[in-house]
Coordinates of C-alpha atoms and ligand atoms in Angstrom, one line a residue:
X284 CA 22.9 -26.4 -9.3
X285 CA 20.9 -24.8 -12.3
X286 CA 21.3 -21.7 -13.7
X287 CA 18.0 -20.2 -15.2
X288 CA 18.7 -17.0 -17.9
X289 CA 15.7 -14.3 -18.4
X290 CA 15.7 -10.6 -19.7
X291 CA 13.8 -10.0 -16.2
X292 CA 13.5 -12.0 -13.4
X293 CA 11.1 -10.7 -11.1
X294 CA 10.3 -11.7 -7.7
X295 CA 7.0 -12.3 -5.9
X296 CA 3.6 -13.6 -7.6
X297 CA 1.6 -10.9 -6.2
X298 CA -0.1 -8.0 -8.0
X299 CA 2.8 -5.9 -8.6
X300 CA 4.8 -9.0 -9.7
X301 CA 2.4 -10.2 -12.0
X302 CA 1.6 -6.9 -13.9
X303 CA 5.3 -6.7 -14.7
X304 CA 5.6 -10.1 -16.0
X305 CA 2.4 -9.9 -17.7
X306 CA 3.2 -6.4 -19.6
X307 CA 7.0 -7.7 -19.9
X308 CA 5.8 -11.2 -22.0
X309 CA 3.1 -9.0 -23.7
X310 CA 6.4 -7.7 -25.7
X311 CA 7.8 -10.7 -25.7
X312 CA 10.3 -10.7 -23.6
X313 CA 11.4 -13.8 -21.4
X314 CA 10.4 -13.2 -17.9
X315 CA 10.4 -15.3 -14.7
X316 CA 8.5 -15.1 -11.9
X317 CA 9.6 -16.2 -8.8
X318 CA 7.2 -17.0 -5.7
X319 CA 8.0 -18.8 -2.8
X320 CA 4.6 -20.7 -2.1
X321 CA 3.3 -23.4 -3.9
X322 CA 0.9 -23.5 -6.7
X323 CA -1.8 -23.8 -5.1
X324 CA -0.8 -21.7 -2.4
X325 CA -0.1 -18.4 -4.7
X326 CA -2.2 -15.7 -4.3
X327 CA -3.1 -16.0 -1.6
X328 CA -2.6 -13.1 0.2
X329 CA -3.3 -11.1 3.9
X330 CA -5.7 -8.1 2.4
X331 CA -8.7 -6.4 3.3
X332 CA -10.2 -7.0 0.3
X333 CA -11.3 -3.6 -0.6
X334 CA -10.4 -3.1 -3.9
X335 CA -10.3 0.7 -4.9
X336 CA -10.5 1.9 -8.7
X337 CA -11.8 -1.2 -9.3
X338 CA -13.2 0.0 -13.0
X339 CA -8.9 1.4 -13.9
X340 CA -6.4 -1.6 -14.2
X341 CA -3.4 -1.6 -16.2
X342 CA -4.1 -3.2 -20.0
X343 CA -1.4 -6.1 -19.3
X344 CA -4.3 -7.9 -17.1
X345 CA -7.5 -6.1 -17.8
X346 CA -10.5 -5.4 -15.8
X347 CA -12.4 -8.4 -17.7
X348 CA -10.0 -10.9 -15.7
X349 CA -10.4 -10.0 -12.9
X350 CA -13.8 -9.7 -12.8
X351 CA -14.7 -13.2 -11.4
X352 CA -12.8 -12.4 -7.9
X353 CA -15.6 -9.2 -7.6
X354 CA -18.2 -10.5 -4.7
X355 CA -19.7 -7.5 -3.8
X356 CA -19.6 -4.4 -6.3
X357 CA -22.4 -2.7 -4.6
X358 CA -20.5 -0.8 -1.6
X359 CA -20.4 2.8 -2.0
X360 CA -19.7 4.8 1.0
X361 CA -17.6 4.4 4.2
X362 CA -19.3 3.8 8.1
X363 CA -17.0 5.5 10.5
X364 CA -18.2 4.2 13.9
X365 CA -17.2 6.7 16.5
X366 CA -17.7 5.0 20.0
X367 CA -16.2 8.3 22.2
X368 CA -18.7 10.5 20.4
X369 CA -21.6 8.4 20.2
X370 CA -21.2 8.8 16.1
X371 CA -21.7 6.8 13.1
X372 CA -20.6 8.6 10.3
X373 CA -21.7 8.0 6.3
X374 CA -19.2 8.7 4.3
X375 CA -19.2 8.2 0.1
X376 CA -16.0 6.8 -1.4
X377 CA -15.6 8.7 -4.6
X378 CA -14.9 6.1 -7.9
X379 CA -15.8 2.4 -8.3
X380 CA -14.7 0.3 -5.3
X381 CA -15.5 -3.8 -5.2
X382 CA -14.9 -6.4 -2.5
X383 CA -12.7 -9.2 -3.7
X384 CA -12.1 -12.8 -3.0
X385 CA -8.6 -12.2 -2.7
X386 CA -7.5 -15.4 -3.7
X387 CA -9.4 -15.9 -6.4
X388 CA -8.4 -12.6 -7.8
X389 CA -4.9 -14.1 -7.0
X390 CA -5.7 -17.0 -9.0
X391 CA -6.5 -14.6 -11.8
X392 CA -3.5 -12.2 -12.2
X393 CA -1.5 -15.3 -12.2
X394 CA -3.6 -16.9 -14.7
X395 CA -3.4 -13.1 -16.7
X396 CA 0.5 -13.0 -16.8
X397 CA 0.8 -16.8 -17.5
X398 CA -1.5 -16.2 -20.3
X399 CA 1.0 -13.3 -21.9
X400 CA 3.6 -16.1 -21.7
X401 CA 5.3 -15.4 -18.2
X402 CA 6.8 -18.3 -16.7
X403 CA 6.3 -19.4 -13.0
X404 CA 8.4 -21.0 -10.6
X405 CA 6.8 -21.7 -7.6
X406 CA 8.2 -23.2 -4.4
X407 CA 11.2 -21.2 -4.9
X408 CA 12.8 -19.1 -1.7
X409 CA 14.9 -16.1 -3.2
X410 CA 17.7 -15.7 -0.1
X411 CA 20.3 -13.6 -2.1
X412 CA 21.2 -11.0 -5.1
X413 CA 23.7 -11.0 -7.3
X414 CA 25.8 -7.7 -8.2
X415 CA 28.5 -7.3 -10.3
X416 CA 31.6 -5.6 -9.2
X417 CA 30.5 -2.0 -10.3
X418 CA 27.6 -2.8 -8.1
X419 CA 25.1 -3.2 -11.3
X420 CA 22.3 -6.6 -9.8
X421 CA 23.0 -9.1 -12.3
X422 CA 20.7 -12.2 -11.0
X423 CA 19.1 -13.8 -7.7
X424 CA 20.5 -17.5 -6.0
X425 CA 17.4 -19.4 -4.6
X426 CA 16.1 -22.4 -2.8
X427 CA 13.8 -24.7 -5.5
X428 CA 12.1 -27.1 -3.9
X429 CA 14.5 -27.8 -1.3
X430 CA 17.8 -26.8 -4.2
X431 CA 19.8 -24.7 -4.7
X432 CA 18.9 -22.0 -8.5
X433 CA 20.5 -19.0 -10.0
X434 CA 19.1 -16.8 -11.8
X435 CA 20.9 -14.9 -14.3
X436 CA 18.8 -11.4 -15.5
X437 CA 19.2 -8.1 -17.1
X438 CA 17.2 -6.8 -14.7
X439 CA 15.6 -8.0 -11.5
X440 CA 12.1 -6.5 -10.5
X441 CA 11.8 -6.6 -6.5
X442 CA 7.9 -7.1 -6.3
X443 CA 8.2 -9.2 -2.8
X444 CA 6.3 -7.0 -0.8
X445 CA 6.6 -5.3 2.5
X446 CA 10.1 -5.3 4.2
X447 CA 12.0 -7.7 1.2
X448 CA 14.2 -9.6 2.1
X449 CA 16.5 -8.7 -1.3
X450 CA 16.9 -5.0 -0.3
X451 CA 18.5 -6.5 2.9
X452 CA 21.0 -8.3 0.4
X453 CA 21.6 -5.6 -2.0
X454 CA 24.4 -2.9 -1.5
X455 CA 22.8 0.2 -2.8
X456 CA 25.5 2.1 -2.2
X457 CA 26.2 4.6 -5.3
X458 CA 23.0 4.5 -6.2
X459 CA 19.8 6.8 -5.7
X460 CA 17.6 3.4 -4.5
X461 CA 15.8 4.4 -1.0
X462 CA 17.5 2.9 2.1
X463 CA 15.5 5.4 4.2
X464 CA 13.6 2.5 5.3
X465 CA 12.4 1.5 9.1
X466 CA 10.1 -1.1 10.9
X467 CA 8.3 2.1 12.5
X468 CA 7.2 3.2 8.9
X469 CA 4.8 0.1 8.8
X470 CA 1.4 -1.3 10.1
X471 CA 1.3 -4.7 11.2
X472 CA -2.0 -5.9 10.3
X473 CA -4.5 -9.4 10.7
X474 CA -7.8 -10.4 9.5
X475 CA -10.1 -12.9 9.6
X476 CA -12.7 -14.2 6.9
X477 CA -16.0 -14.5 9.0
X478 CA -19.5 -16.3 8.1
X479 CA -22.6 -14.7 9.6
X480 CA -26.2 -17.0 9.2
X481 CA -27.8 -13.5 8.3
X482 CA -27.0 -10.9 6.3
X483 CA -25.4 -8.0 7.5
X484 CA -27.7 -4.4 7.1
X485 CA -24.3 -2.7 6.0
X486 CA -23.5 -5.0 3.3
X487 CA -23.2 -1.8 1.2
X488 CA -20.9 0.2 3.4
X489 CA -16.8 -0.5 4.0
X490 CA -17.2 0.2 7.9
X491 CA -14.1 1.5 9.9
X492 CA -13.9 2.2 13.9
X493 CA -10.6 3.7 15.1
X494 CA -8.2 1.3 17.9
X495 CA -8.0 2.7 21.0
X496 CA -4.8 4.1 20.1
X497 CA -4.9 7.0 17.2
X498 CA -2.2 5.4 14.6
X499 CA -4.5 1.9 14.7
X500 CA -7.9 1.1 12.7
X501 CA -10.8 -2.0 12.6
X502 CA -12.1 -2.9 9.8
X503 CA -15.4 -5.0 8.6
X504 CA -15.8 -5.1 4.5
X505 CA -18.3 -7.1 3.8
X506 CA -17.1 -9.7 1.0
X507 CA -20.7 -10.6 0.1
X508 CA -24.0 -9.9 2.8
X509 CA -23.0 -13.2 5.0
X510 CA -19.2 -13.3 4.2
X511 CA -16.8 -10.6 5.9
X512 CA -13.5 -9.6 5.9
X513 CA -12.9 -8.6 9.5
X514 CA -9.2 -6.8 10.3
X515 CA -7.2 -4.5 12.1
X516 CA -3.8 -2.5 12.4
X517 CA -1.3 -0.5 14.1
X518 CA 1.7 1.4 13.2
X519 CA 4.7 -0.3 14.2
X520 CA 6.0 3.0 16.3
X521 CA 3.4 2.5 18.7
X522 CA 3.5 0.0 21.5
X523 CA 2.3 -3.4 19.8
X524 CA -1.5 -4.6 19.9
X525 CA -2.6 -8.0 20.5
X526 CA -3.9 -7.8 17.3
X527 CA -5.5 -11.4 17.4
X528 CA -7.0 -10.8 21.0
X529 CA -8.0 -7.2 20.2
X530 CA -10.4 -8.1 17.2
X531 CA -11.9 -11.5 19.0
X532 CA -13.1 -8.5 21.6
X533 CA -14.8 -6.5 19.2
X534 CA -16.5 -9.3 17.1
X535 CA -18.1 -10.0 20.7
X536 CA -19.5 -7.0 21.2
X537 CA -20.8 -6.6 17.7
X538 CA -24.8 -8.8 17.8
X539 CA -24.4 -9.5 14.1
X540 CA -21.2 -11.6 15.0
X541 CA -23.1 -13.9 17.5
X542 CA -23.1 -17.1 15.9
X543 CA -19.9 -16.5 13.3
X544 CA -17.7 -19.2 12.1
X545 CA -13.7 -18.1 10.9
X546 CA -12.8 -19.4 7.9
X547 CA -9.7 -18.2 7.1
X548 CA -6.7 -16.2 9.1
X549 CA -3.9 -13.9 7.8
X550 CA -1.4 -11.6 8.9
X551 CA 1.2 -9.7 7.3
X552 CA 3.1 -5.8 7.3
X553 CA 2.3 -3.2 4.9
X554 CA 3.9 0.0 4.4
X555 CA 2.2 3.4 5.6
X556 CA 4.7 5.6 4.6
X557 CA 5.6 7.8 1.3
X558 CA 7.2 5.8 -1.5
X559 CA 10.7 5.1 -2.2
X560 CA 12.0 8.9 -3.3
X561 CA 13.9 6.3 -5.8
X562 CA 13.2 2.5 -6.8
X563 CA 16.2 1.8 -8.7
X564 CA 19.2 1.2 -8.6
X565 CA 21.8 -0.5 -11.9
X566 CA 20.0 -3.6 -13.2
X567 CA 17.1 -3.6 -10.2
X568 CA 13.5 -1.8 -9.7
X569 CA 11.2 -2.2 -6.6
X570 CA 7.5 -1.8 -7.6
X571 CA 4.4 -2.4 -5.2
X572 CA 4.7 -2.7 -1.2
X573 CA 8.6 -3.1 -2.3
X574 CA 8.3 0.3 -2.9
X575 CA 6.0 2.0 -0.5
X576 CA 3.3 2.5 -2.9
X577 CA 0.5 2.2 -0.6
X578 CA -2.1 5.0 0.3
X579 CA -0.7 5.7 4.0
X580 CA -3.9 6.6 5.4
X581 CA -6.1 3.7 4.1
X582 CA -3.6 1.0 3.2
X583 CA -4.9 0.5 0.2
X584 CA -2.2 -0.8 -2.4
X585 CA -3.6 -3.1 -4.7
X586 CA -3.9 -0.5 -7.6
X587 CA -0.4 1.4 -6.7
X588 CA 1.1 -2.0 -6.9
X589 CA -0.8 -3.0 -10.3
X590 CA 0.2 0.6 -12.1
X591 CA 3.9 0.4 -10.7
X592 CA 4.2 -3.1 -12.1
X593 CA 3.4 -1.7 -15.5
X594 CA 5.4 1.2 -15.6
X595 CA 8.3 -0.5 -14.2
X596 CA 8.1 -2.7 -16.8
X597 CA 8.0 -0.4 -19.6
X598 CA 11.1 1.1 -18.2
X599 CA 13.2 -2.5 -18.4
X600 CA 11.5 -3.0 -21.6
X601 CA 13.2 0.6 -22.9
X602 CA 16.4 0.4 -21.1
X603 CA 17.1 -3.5 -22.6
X604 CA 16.3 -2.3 -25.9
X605 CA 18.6 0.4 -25.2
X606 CA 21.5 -2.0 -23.5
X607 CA 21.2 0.3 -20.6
X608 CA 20.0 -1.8 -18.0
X609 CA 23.2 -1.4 -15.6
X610 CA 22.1 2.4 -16.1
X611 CA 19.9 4.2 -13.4
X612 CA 19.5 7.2 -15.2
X613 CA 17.9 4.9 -18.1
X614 CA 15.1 3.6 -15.1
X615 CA 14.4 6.6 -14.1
X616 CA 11.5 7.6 -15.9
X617 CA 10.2 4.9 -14.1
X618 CA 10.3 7.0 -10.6
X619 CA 8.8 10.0 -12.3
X620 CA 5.5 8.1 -13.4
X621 CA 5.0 6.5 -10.2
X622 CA 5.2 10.1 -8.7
X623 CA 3.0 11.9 -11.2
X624 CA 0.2 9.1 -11.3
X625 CA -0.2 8.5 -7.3
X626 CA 3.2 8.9 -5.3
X627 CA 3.0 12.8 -4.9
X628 CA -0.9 12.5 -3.9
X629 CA 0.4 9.5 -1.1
X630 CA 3.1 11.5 0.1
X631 CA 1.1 14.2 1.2
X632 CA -1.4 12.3 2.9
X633 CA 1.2 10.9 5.4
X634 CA 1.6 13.9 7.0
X635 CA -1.8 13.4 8.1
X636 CA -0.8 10.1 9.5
X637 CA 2.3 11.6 10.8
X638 CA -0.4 14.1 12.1
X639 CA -2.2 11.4 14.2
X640 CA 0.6 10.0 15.8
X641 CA 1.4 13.2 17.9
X642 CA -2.6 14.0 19.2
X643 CA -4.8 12.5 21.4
X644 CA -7.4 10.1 19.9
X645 CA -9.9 11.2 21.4
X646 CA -9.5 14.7 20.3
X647 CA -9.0 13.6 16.9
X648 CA -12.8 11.5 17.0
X649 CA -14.2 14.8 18.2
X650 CA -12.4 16.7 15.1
X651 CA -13.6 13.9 12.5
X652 CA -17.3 14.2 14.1
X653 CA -17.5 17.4 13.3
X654 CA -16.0 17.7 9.8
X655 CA -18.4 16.9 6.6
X656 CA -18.3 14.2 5.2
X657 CA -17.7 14.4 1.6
X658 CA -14.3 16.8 2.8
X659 CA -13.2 13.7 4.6
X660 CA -13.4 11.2 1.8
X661 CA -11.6 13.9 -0.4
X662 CA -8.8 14.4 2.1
X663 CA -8.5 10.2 2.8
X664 CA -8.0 9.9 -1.3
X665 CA -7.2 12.9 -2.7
X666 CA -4.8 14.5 -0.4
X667 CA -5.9 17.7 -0.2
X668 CA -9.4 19.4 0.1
X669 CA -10.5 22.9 0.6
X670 CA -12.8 23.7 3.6
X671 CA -15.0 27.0 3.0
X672 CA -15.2 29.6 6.1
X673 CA -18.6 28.3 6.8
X674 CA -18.1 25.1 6.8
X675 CA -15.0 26.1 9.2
X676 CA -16.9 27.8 11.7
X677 CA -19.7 25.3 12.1
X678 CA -16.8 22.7 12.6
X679 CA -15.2 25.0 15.4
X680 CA -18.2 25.3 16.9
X681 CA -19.0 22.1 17.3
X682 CA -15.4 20.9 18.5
X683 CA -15.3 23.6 21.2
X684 CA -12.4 22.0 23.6
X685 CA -10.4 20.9 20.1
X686 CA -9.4 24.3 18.7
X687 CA -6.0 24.2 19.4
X688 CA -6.1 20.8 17.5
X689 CA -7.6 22.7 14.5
X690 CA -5.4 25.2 14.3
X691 CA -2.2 22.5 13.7
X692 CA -4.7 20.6 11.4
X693 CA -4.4 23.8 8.8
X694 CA -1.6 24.2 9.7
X695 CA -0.4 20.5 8.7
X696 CA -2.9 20.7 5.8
X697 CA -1.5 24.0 4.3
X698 CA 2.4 21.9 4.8
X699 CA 0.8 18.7 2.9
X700 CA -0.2 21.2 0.4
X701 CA 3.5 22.5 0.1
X702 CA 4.7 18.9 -0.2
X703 CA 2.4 17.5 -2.8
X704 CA 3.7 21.0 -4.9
X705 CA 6.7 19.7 -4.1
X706 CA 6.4 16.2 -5.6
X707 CA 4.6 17.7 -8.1
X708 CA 8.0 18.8 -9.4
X709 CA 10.0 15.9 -8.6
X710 CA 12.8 15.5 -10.9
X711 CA 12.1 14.7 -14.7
X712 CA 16.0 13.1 -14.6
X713 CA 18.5 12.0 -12.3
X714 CA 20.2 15.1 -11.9
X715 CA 17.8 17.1 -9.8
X716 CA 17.0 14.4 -7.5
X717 CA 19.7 15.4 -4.7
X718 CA 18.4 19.6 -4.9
X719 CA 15.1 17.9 -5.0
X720 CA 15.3 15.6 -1.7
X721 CA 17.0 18.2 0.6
X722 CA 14.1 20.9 0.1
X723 CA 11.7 17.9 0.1
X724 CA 13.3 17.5 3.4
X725 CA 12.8 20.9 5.0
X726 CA 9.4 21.1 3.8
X727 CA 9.5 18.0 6.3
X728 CA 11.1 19.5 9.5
X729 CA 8.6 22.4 8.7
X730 CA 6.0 19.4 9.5
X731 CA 7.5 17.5 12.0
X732 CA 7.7 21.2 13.9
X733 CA 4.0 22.0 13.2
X734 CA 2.7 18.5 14.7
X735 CA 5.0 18.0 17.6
X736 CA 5.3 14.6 15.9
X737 CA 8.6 12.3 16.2
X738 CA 10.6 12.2 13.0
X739 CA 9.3 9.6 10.8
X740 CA 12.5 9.4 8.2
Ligands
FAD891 C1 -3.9 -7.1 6.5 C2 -3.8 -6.3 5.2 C3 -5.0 -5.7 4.7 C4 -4.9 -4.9 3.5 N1 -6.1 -4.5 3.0 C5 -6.0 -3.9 1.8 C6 -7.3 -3.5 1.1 O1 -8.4 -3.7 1.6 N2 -7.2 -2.9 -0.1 C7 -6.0 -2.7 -0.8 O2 -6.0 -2.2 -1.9 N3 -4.8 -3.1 -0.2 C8 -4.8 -3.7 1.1 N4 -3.6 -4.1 1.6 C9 -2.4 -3.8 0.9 C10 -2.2 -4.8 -0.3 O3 -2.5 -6.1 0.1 C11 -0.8 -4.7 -0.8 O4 -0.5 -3.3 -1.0 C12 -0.6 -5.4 -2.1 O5 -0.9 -6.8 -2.0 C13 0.8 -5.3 -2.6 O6 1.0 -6.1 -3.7 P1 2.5 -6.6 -4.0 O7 2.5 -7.3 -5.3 O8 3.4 -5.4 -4.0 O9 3.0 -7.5 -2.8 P2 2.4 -8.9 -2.3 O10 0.9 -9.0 -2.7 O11 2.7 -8.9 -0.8 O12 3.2 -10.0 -3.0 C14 4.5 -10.3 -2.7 C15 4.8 -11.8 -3.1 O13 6.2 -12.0 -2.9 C16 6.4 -13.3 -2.4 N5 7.7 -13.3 -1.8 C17 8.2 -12.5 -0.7 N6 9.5 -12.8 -0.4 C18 9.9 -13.7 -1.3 C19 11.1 -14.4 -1.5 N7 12.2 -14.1 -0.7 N8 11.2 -15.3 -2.5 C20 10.1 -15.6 -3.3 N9 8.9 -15.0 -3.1 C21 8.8 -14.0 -2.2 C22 5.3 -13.4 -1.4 O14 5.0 -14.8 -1.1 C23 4.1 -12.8 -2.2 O15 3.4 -13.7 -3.0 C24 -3.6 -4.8 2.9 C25 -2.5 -5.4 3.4 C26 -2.6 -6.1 4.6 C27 -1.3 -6.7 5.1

């Protein structure tokens, strides 16, 4: 058996995971990280490909190398094909977006952190944690190319994605760490790469056409004018999809798709939920889909997951300097800039996608028909927007049949507006966070009671 010793061990070679390592090294600390494919394999990840914000990444692996991975930087707006009402809508998407080759932009967030001096051990299946008998995570015991390694660390950054495995292992149980966590808070998701012969006309749009259940979208981001990145999802509290079967039937239908050829095929679950109300706990920090820091109405994570890598790391870099890793209170700061920077604006806009689960989908096409479309792209990424009367009454007029729906819309959008206040305040220390959860939680039942839905937490 070996024993490896780091200041941070962090698990998972993705984006979160390699923004920590990278910022960690950048200071000089030693830092491992721990991925269970292969070299080549790394990366290499199930992903829409729409990047978001793609002009804002953290310094530890800058914009400038990255930029290789960037295919198509020339999309600006969303197509929202509405089949029940006949409808295409145009939609801009405020801030620089690019379509990626994921796996080369894989490639180069390795190749970023590995510059910084992070070290990379591939091939290696993390199956346990290690606490101490105060309860403070001390290490990781993995599967290295077929043996058995330990990992001794002063801290251990959870960066393994949706549903990891270590928070399964780890018993959280004095501490403030999320365990709030279910299956039904997901979206299981799959998508293909697809080759056309000609180019697509939309090779400028990021086109979306809702399931035929509400809590489910397809996707078609064009990767380049001939390359596509063709996907769909459902919310795992809804009955499953034959998510495989159910986007072979739409390519079909679609002309452009005639001749196509599938290159490549991934699945995976991501989490459409709010974040963690806490990601640590003594001697461990989730960061990334680990966390829930994914925008819950778009599923868009890559920048949550880059950001929360940094700050997390700044916090372990502060709390080792400190000696305070086994400390919660001396992590905490990490929670509080996760929250300021994009958490509160994520938790309000899942109570729109708590909203969706409890209404007809078809009643919910006719709404978004009828509502402008630059309010639309505000409420999918800001989480809130302000409709004027007029605007209000043309939309009532033209959703005649849907009224009672609008009324719980403003209703549910004057409760998301409570909640992001709410986050807004989220505790600067560990002492408010209890006072702050149980009001966060009856701003909740408020919600739940508006929308009819079924509890989500
Ligand atoms: C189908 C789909 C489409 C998506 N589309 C988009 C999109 O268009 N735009 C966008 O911004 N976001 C999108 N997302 C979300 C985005 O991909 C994630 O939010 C982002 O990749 C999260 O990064 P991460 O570093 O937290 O986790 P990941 O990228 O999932 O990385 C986790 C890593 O941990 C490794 N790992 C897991 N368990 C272990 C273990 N036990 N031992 C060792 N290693 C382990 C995994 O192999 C993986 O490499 C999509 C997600 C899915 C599933």
């Amino acid at each position: 058996m070996t024993t490896h010793q780091y200041d941070v061990a962090v698990v998972g070679a993705g984006t979160s995971g390699c923004y920590a390592a990278a910022t960690l090294a950048d200071a000089g600390r030693s830092v491992v990280v721990i991925e269970r494919k292969d070299a080549e394999e790394a990366g290499h990840i199930a992903c829409g490909d729409a990047l978001k914000g793609a002009s804002d990444f953290p310094d530890a692996i800058p914009k400038s190398q990255l930029e290789s991975a960037f295919t198509n930087t020339g999309v600006d707006h969303g197509r929202f094909e509405i089949p029940q009402e006949d409808t295409v809508l145009e939609i801009p998407v405020p801030g620089e977006l690019a379509v990626i080759d994921r796996w080369e932009y894989g490639r180069c967030l390795i190749g970023g952190a590995n510059d910084a001096g992070a070290q990379f051990h591939y091939d290696t299946v993390v199956k346990d944690v290690k606490q101490a008998d105060d309860g403070t995570v001390t290490g990781l015991s993995a599967i290295r190319k077929g043996d058995p390694a330990e990992y001794e660390a002063d801290i251990v950054i959870d960066a393994a994605g949706a549903l990891s495995l270590l928070q399964d292992k780890v018993t959280f149980e004095d501490s403030t760490f999320d365990t709030n966590v279910r299956y039904s808070q997901f979206c299981s998701a799959y998508r293909e790469i697809v080759e056309v012969d000609e180019p697509v006309e939309w090779d400028d749009a990021l086109v979306f056409k809702p399931t035929e259940r509400s809590a489910g979208y397809l996707w078609y981001f064009p990767r380049t004018d001939t390359e596509i990145n063709a996907g769909l999802g459902f919310q795992m509290n809804e009955e499953p999809m034959e998510l495989v079967d159910d986007l072979k039937a739409d390519l079909r239908q679609r002309e452009e798709f005639a001749d196509a050829e599938v290159t490549d095929k991934l699945g995976a679950a991501l989490p459409t939920r709010r974040p963690y109300d806490s990601a640590v706990a003594p001697g461990y920090m989730a960061v990334g889909d680990a966390a829930g820091h994914v925008n819950p109405t778009t599923g868009g994570g890559i920048a949550g997951a880059a950001y929360a890598g940094q700050y997390a790391a700044e916090q372990a870099l502060e709390a080792i300097e400190d000696g305070r890793t086994d400390d919660e209170s001396a992590l905490w700061e990490y929670n509080v800039n996760v929250m300021d920077h994009f958490g509160a604006r994520y938790a309000a806009l899942d109570v729109y996608n708590i909203f969706t689960t409890a209404y007809d989908v078809d009643d919910l096409m006719a709404l978004l028909a009828a509502i402008p479309g630059e309010k639309l792209a505000e409420a999918l990424y800001g989480g809130s927007t302000s409709v004027g009367l007029g605007l209000k009454i043309r939309a009532a007029i033209k959703t005649f049949g849907h009224w009672g729906t609008i009324r719980d819309l403003y209703q549910t959008k004057k409760a998301a507006d409570r909640l992001l206040a709410h986050y807004e305040s989220y505790p600067s220390d560990r002492d408010g966070f209890e006072a702050w959860q149980r009001e966060r939680d009856s701003i909740m039942d408020g919600i739940y009671e508006i929308t009819g839905a079924d509890a989500k937490y």
